[in-house]
Coordinates of C-alpha atoms and ligand atoms in Angstrom, one line a residue:
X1 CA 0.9 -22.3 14.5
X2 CA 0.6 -18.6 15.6
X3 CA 1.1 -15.7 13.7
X4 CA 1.5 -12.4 15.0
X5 CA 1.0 -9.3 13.0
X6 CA 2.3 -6.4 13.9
X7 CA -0.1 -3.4 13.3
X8 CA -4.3 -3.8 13.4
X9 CA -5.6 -2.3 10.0
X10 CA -7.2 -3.6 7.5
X11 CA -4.4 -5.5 5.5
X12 CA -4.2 -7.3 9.3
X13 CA -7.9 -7.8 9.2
X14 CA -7.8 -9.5 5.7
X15 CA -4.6 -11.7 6.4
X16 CA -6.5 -12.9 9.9
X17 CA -10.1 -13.4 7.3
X18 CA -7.6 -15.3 4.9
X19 CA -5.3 -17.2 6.8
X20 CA -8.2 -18.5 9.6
X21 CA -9.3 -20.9 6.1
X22 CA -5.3 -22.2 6.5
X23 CA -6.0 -23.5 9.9
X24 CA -3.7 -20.6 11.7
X25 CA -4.2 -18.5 15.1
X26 CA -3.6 -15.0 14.8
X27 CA -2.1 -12.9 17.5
X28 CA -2.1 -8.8 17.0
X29 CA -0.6 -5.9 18.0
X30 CA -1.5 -2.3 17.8
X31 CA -1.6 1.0 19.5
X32 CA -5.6 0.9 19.7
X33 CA -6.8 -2.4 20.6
X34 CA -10.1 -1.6 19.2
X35 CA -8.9 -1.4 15.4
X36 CA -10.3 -4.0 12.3
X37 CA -8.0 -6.4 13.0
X38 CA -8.2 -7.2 16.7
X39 CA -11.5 -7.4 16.6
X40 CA -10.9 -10.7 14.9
X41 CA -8.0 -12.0 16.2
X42 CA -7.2 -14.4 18.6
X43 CA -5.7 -12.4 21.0
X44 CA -4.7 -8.8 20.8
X45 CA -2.1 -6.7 22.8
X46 CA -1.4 -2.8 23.1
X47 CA 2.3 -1.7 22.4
X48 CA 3.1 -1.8 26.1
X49 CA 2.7 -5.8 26.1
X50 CA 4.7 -6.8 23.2
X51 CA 6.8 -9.0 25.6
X52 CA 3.7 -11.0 26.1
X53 CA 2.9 -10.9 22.5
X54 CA 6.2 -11.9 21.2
X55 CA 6.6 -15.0 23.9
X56 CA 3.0 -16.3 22.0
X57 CA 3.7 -15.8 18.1
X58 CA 5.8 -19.1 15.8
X59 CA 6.4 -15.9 13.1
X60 CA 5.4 -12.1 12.6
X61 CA 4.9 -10.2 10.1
X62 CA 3.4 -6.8 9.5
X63 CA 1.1 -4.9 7.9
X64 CA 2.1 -0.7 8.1
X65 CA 5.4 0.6 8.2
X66 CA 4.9 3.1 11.2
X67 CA 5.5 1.0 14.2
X68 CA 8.1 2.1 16.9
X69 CA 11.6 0.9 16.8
X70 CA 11.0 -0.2 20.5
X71 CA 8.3 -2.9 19.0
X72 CA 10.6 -3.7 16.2
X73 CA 14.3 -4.1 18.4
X74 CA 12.0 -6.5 20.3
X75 CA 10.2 -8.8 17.6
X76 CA 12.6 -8.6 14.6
X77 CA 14.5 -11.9 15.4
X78 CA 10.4 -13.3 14.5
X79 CA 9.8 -11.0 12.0
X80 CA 8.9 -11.9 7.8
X81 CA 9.7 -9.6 5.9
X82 CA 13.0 -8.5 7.8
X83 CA 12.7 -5.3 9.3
X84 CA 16.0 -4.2 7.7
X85 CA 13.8 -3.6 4.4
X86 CA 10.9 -2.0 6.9
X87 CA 13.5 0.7 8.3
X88 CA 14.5 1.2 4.3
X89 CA 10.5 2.4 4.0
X90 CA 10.0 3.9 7.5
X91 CA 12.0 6.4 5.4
X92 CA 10.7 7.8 2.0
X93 CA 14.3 9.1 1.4
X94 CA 16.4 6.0 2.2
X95 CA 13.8 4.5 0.1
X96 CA 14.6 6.7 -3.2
X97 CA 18.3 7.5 -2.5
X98 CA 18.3 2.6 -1.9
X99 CA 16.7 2.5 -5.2
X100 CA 19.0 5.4 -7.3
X101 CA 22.0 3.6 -5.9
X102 CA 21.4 0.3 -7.0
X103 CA 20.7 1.2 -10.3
X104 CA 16.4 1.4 -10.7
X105 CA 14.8 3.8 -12.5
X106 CA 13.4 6.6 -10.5
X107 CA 12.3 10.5 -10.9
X108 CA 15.0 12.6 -10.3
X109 CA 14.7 13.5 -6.9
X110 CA 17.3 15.7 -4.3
X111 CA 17.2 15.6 -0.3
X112 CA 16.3 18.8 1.6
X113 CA 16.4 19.9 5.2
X114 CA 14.2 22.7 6.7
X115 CA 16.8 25.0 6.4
X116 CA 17.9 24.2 2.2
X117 CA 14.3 23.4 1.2
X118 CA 14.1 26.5 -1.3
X119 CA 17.8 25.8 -2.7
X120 CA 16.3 22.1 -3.5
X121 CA 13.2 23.1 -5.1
X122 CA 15.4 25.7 -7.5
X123 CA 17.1 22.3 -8.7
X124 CA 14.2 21.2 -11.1
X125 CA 11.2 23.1 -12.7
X126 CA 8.1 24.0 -11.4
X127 CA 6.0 22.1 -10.0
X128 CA 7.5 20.1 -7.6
X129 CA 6.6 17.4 -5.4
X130 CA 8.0 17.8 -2.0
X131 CA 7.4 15.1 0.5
X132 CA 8.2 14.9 4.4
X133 CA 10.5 12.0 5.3
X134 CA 8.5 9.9 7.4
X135 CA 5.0 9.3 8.4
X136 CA 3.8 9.8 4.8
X137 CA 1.3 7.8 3.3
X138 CA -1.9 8.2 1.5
X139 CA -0.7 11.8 0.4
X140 CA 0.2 12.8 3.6
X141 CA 3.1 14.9 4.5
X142 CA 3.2 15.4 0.2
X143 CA 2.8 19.1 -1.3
X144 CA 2.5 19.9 -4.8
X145 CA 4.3 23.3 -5.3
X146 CA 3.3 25.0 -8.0
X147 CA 4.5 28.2 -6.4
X148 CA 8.2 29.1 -4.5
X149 CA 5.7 31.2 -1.8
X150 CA 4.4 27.6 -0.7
X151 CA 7.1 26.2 0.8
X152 CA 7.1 28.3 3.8
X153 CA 3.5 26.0 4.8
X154 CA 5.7 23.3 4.0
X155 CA 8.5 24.0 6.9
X156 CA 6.0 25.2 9.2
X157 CA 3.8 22.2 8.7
X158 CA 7.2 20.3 9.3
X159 CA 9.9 22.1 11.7
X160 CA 11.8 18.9 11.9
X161 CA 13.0 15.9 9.6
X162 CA 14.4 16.2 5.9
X163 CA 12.1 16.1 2.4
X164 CA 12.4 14.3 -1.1
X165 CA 11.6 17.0 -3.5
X166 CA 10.9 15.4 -6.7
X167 CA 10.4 16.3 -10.2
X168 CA 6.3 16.3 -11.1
X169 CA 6.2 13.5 -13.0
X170 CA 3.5 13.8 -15.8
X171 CA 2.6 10.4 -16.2
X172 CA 0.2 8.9 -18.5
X173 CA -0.9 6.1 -15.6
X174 CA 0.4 4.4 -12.7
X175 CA 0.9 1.1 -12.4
X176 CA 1.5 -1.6 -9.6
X177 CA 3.0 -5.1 -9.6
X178 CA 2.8 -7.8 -6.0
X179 CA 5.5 -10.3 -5.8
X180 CA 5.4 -13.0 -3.5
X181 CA 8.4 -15.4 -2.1
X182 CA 9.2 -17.6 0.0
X183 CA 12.1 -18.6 2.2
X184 CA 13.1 -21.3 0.0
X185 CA 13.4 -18.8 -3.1
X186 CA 10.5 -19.1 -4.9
X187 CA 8.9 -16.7 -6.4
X188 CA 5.2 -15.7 -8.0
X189 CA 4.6 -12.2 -9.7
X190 CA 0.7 -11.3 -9.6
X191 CA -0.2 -9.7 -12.9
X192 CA 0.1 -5.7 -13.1
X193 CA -2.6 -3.4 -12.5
X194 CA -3.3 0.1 -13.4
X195 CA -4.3 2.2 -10.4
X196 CA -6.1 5.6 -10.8
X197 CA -4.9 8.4 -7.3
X198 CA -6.8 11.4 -6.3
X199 CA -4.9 13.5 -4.2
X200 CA -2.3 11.1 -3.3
X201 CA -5.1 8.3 -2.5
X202 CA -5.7 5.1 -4.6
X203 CA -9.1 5.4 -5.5
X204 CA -9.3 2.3 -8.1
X205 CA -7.4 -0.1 -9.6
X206 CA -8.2 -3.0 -12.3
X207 CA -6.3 -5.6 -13.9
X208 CA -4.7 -5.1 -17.3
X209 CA -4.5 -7.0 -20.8
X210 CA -0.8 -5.1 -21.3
X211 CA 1.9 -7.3 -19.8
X212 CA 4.6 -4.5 -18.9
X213 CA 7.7 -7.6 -19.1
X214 CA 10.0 -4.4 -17.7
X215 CA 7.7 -3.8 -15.3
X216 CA 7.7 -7.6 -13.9
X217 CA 11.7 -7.8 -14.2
X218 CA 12.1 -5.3 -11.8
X219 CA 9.9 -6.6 -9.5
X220 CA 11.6 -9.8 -9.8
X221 CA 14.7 -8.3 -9.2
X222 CA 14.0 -6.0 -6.2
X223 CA 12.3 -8.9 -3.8
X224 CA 15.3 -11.1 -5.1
X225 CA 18.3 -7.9 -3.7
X226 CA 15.9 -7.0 -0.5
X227 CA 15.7 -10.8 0.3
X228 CA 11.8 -10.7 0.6
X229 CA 10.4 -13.5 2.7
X230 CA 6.7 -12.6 2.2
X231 CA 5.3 -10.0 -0.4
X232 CA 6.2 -6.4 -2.0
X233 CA 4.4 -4.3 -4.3
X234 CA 6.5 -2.2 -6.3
X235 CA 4.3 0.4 -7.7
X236 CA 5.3 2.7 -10.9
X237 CA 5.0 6.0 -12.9
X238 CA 4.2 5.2 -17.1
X239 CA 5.2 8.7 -18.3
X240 CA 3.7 10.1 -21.4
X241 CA 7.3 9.2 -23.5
X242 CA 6.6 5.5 -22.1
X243 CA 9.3 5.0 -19.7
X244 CA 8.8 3.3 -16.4
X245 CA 10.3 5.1 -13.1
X246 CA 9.1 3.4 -9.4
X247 CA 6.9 5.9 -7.2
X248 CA 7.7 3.5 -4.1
X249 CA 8.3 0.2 -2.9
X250 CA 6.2 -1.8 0.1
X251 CA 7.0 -4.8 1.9
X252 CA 3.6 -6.1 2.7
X253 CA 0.2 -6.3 1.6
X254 CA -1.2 -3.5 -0.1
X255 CA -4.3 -1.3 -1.2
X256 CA -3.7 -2.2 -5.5
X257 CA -3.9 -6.3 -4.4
X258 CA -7.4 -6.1 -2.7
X259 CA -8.6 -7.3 -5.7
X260 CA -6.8 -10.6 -5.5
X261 CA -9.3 -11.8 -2.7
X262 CA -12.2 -12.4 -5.9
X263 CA -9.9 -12.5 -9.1
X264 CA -6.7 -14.5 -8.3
X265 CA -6.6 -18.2 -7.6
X266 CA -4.9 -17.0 -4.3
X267 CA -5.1 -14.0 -2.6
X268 CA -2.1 -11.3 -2.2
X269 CA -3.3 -12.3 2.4
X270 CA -3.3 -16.0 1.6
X271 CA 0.2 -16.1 -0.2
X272 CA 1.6 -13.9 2.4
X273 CA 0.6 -16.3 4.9
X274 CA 1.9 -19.4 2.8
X275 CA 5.1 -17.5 2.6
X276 CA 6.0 -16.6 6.3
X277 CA 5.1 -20.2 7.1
X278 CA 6.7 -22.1 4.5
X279 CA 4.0 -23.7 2.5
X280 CA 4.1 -23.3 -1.3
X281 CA 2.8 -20.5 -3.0
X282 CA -0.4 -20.4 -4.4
X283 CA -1.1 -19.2 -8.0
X284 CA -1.0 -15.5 -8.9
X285 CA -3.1 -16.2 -11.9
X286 CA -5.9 -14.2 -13.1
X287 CA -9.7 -16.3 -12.8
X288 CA -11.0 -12.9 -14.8
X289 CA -10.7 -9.2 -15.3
X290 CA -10.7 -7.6 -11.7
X291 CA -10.8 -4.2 -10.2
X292 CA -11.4 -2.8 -7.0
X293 CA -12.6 0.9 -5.6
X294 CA -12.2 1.5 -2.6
X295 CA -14.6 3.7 -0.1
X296 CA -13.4 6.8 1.2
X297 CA -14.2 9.4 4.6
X298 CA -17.8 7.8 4.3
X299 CA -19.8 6.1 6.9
X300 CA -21.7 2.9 6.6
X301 CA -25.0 4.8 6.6
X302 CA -23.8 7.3 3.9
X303 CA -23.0 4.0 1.7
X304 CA -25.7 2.8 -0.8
X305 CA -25.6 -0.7 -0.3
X306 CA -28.1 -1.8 -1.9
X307 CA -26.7 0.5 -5.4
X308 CA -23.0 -1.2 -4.3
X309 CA -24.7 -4.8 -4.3
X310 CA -27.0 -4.9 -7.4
X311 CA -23.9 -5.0 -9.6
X312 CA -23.0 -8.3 -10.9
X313 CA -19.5 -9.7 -9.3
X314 CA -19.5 -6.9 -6.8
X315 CA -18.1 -7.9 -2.7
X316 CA -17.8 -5.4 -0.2
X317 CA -15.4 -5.5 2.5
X318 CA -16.2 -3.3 4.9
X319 CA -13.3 -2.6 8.1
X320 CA -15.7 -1.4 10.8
X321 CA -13.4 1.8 11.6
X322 CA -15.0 5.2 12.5
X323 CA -15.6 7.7 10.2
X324 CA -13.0 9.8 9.1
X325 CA -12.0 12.4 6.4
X326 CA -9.9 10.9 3.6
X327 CA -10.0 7.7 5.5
X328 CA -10.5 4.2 4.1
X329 CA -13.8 2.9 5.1
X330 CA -13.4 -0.2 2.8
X331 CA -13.6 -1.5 -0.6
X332 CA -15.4 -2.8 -3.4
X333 CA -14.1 -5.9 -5.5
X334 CA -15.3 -6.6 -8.9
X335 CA -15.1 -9.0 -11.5
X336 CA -16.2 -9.7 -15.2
X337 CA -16.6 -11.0 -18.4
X338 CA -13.8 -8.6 -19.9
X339 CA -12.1 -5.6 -19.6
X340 CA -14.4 -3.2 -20.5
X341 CA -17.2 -5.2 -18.3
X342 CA -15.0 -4.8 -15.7
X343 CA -14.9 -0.9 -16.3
X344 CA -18.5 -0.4 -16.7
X345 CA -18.9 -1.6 -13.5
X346 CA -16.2 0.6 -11.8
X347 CA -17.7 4.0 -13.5
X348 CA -21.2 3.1 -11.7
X349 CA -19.5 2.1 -8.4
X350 CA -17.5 6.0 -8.5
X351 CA -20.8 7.6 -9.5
X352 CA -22.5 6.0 -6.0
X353 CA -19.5 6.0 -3.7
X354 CA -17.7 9.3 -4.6
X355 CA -20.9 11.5 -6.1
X356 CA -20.0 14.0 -2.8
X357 CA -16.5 12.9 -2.0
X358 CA -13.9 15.8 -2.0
X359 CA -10.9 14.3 -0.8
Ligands
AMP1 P1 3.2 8.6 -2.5 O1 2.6 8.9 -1.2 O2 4.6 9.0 -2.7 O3 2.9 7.1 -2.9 O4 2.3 9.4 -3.6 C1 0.9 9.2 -3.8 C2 0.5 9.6 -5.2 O5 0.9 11.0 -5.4 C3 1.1 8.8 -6.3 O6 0.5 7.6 -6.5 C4 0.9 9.8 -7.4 O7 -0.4 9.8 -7.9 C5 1.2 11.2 -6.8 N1 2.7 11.5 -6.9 C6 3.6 11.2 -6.0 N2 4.8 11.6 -6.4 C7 4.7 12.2 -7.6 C8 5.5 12.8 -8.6 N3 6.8 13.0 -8.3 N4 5.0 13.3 -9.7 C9 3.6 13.3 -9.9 N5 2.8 12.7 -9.1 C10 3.2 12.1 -7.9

């Protein structure tokens, strides 16, 4: 059987390293044909032959939201999850404005254009989070306004499209939770995690002994109403008065289940495969406490290896993409004997990896 994924990352690269053990081909497409994920595939096409492409995969699925409508009018009759719920998060407003209609808990939020941008921000207190519509991920397109003055960078940086502004939320953590289903129905919830941002960028993540039952409802519920054949990670602001609101939603595989490759019976990649093709679903237990931190803007040179390897349950994954600022280089899973083992072990991996990072 032949999958095709739609986009040549490193969520593609780890779904191709995952599913090969299942006995599947992988086809890919991308825009740049030299990206983590073709490298390892079977066969990879540019944009411009996704007519070949499609004619070759049994099911597709994807792995970013950005990817042309073009691509999408022609491979969403093969395409796990639907790309109904991608078009919902090619657009961080639809998202929010999806979620506050069907009754979820969210910050409160209004949508401006270029044009009302100031009007909107007067709506809440200062600061605000304003957020371009699309393209946004990682931080990107996302302000912080602490002052009115720095919304004019805002609408030059962005002449077109509409914002979310958003009330700051001052959280005490963020959280994330992966579901899994599959076209029969059934569905697996992966235990949550608590993930620590910089700047709009996950920088680590670890599993939890807290069991956040409101937390795993909603997840239930959401892949349930968006009809999720495949995975989505809801991921979630705890504010400080301990009330859950969701930051955002994402039908795929994502940056807070990395871990899952050393700590779960079954990775977040392998159950997404088992999904699209129909197999059961593999557990979503826990083998022991997990975390992962990832590697940012740095090049494999500027890694300590050796410092990243003499810790006890440490893997690297490394992509094999060119160095760039703020990007992700790669990761570092870790396991151990508890919690706080598992901590430990995260505080010496930032030390190494981020001693110089400003991102
Ligand atoms: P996003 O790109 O929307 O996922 O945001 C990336 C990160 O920015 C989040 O994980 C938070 O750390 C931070 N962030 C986003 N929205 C807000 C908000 N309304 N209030 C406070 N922090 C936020």
């Amino acid at each position: 059987m032949r999958i095709g994924i739609l986009g040549g990352g490193q969520l593609g690269w780890m779904t191709i390293l995952e599913g090969r053990k299942l006995g599947f081909e992988f086809l890919v497409l991308d825009k740049s044909t030299s990206s983590p994920a073709c490298k390892i595939s079977d066969l990879c096409f540019d944009y411009e032959k996704v007519d070949e492409f499609v004619k070759l995969c049994d099911v597709i699925t994807y792995e970013f939201e950005h990817i042309p409508d073009e691509v999408l009018e022609k491979t969403s009759y093969l395409t796990l999850p639907s790309v109904e719920v991608l078009k919902l998060k090619k657009s961080k407003v639809e998202e929010k404005v999806f979620l506050r209609k069907r009754g979820y808990p969210v910050p409160n939020f209004t949508v401006a254009t270029n044009e009302d941008l100031e009007r909107a921000a007067d709506m809440f207190e200062l600061p605000v989070v304003v957020k371009s519509e699309s393209l946004g991920y990682d931080g990107k397109g996302q302000y912080l306004i602490k002052e009115k003055g720095k919304l004019k960078d805002v609408k030059s940086n962005h002449p077109q499209g509409r914002f979310l502004v958003e009330e700051f939320v001052d959280f005490d953590f963020e959280l994330s939770i992966i579901g899994v289903r599959n076209a029969k129905g059934e569905a697996l919830i992966y235990p949550p995690t608590i993930n620590h941002h910089e700047e709009g960028i996950l920088i680590y993540n670890k599993s939890t002994d807290l069991a956040f039952p409101e937390a795993k409802e909603i997840t239930k519920s959401l892949i349930e109403e968006l009809n999720i054949v495949g995975l989505l990670c809801v991921e979630f602001f705890y504010t400080k008065d301990g009330k859950l609101l969701i930051n955002e939603i994402a039908p795929r595989a994502h940056n807070t289940g990395h871990y899952t490759l050393d700590g779960s019976y079954t990775s977040q990649f392998e159950n997404l495969i088992r999904a699209i093709t129909g197999l059961p679903l593999g557990s979503t237990k826990l083998k022991s406490p997990s975390g992962m931190i990832n590697i940012i803007g740095k090049s494999y040179e500027e890694m300590d290896i050796r410092k990243v390897l003499s810790v006890d349950g440490a893997k690297l994954y490394w992509y094999g993409k060119e160095k760039r600022y703020r990007r992700k280089m790669g990761h570092v899973n870790v396991v151990g004997s508890s919690q706080e083992d598992v901590e430990r072990k995260l505080e010496y991996l930032y030390d190494v990896l981020f001693e110089s990072l400003k991102c």
